[in-house]
Coordinates of N, CA and C in Angstrom, one line a residue:
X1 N -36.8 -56.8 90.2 CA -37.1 -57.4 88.9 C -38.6 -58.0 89.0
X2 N -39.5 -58.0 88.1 CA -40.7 -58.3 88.1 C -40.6 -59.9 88.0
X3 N -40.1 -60.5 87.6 CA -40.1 -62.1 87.8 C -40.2 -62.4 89.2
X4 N -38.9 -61.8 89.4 CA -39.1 -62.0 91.7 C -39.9 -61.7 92.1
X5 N -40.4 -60.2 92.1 CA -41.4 -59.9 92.8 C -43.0 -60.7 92.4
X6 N -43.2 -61.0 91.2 CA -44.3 -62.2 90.8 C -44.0 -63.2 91.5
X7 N -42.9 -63.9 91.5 CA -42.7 -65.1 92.2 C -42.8 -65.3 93.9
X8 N -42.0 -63.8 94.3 CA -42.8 -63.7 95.6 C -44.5 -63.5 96.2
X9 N -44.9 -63.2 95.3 CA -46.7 -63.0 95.2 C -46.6 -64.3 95.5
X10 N -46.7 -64.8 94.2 CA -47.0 -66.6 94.0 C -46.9 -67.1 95.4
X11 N -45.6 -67.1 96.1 CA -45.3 -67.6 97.5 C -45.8 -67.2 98.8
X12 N -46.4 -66.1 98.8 CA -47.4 -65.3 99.3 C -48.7 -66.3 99.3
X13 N -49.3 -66.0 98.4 CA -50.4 -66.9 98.3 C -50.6 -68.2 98.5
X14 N -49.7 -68.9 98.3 CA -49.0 -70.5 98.5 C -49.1 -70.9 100.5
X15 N -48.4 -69.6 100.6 CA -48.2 -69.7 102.3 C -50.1 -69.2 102.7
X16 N -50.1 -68.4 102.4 CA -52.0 -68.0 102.8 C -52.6 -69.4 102.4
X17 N -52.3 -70.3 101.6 CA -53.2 -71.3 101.6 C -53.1 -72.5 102.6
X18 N -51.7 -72.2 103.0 CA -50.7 -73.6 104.1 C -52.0 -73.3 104.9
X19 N -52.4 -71.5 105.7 CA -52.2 -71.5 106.7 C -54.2 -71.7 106.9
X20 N -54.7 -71.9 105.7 CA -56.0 -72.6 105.7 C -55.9 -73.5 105.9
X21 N -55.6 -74.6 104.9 CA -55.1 -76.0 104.9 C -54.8 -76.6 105.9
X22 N -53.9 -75.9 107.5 CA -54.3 -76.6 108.1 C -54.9 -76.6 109.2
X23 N -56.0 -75.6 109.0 CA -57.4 -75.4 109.4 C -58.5 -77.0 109.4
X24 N -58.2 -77.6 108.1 CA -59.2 -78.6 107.9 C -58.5 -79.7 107.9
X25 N -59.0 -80.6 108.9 CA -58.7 -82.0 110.0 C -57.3 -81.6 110.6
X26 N -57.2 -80.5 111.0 CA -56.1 -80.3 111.9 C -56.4 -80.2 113.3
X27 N -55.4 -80.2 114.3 CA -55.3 -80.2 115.4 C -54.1 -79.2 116.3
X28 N -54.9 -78.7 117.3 CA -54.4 -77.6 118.1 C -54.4 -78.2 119.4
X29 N -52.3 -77.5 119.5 CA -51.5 -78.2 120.6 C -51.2 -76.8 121.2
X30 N -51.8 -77.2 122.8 CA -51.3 -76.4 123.7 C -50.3 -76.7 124.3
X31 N -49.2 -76.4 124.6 CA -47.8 -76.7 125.4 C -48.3 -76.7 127.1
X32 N -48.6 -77.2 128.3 CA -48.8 -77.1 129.5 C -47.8 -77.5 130.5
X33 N -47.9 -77.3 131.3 CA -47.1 -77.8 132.7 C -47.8 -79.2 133.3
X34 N -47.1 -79.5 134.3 CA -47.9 -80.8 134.4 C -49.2 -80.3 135.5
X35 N -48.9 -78.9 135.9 CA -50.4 -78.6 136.9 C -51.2 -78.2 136.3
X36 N -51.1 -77.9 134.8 CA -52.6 -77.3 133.9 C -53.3 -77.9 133.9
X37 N -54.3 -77.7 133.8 CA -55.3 -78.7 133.3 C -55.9 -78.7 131.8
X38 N -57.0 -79.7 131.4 CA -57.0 -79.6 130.1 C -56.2 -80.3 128.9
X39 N -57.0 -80.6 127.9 CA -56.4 -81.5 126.8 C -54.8 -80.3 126.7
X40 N -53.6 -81.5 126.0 CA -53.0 -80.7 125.0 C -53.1 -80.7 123.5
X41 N -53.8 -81.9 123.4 CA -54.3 -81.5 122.0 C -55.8 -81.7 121.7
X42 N -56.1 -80.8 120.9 CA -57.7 -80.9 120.4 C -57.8 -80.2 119.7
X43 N -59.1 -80.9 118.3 CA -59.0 -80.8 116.9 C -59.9 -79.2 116.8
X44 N -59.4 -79.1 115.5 CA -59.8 -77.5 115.3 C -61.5 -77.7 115.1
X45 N -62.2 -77.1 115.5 CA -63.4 -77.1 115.6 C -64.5 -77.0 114.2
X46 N -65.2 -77.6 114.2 CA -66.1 -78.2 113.3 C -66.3 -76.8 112.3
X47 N -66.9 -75.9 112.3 CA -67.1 -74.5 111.7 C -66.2 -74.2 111.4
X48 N -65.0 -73.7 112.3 CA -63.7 -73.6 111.3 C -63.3 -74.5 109.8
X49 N -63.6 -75.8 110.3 CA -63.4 -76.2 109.2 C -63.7 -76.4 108.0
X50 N -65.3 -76.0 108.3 CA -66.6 -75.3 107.6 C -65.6 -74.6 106.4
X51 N -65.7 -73.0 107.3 CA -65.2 -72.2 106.4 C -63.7 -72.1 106.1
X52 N -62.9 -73.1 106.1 CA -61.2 -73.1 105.4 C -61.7 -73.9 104.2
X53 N -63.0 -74.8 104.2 CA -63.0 -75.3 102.9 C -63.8 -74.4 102.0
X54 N -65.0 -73.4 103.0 CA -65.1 -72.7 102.2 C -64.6 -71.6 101.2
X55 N -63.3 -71.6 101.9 CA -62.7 -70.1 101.5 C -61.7 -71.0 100.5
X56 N -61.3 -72.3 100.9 CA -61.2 -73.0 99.4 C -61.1 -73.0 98.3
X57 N -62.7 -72.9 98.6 CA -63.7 -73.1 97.3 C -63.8 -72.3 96.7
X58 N -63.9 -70.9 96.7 CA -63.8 -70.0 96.6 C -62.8 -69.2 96.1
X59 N -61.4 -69.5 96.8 CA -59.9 -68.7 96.3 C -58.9 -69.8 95.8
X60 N -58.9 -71.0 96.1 CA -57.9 -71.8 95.7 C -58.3 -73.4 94.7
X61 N -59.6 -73.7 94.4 CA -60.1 -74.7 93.9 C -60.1 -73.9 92.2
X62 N -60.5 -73.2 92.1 CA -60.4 -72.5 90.8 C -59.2 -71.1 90.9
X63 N -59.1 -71.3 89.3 CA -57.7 -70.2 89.2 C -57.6 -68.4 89.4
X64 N -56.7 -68.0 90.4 CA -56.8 -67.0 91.0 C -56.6 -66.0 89.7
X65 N -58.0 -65.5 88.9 CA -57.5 -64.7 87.7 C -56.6 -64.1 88.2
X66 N -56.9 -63.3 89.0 CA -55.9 -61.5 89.6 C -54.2 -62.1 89.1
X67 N -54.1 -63.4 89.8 CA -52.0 -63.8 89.5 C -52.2 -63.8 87.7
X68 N -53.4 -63.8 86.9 CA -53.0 -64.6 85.8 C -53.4 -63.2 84.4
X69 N -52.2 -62.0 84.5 CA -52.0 -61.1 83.9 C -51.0 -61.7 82.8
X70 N -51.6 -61.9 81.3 CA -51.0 -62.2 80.6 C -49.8 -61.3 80.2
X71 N -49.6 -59.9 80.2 CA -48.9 -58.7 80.1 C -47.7 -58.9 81.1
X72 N -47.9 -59.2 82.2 CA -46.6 -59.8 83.3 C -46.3 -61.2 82.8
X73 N -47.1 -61.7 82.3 CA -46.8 -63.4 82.1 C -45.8 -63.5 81.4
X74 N -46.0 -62.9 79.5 CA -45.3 -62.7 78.9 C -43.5 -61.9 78.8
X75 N -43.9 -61.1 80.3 CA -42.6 -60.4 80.0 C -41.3 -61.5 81.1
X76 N -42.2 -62.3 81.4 CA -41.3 -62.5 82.5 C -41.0 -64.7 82.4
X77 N -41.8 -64.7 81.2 CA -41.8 -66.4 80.6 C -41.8 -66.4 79.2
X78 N -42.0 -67.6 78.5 CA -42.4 -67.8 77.2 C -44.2 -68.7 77.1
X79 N -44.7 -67.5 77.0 CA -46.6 -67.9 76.9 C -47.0 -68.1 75.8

């Protein structure tokens, strides 16, 4: 049914955005033993975080035309 499969998109994109989001002031955990060496946690690196806000800015600060087909909108809500 085209409502689901829209709504699965939607969730699609939702999850593509988690997995920028937590790109910026996040932190990466290595699991070790007690003979590793090295931090187990430390923050995602400065350039990364560059570009997750870049890509932001870009795909998720303004509205993704492509989801916003008024022809599916209508058949599947009240527009």
């Amino acid at each position: 049914e085209l409502e689901e499969l829209y709504g699965q998109v939607l969730a699609q994109w939702n999850r593509y955005m988690g997995h920028v989001a937590a790109n910026i002031g996040g932190v990466y955990k290595t699991l070790k033993t007690y003979a590793q060496e090295g931090p187990v946690y430390e923050f995602v690196p400065e350039e990364t975080q560059r570009r997750a806000m870049a890509f932001f800015a870009e795909h998720a600060f303004t509205p993704p035309t492509w989801m916003i087909d008024e022809d599916v909108l209508r058949r599947i809500e009240n527009v």
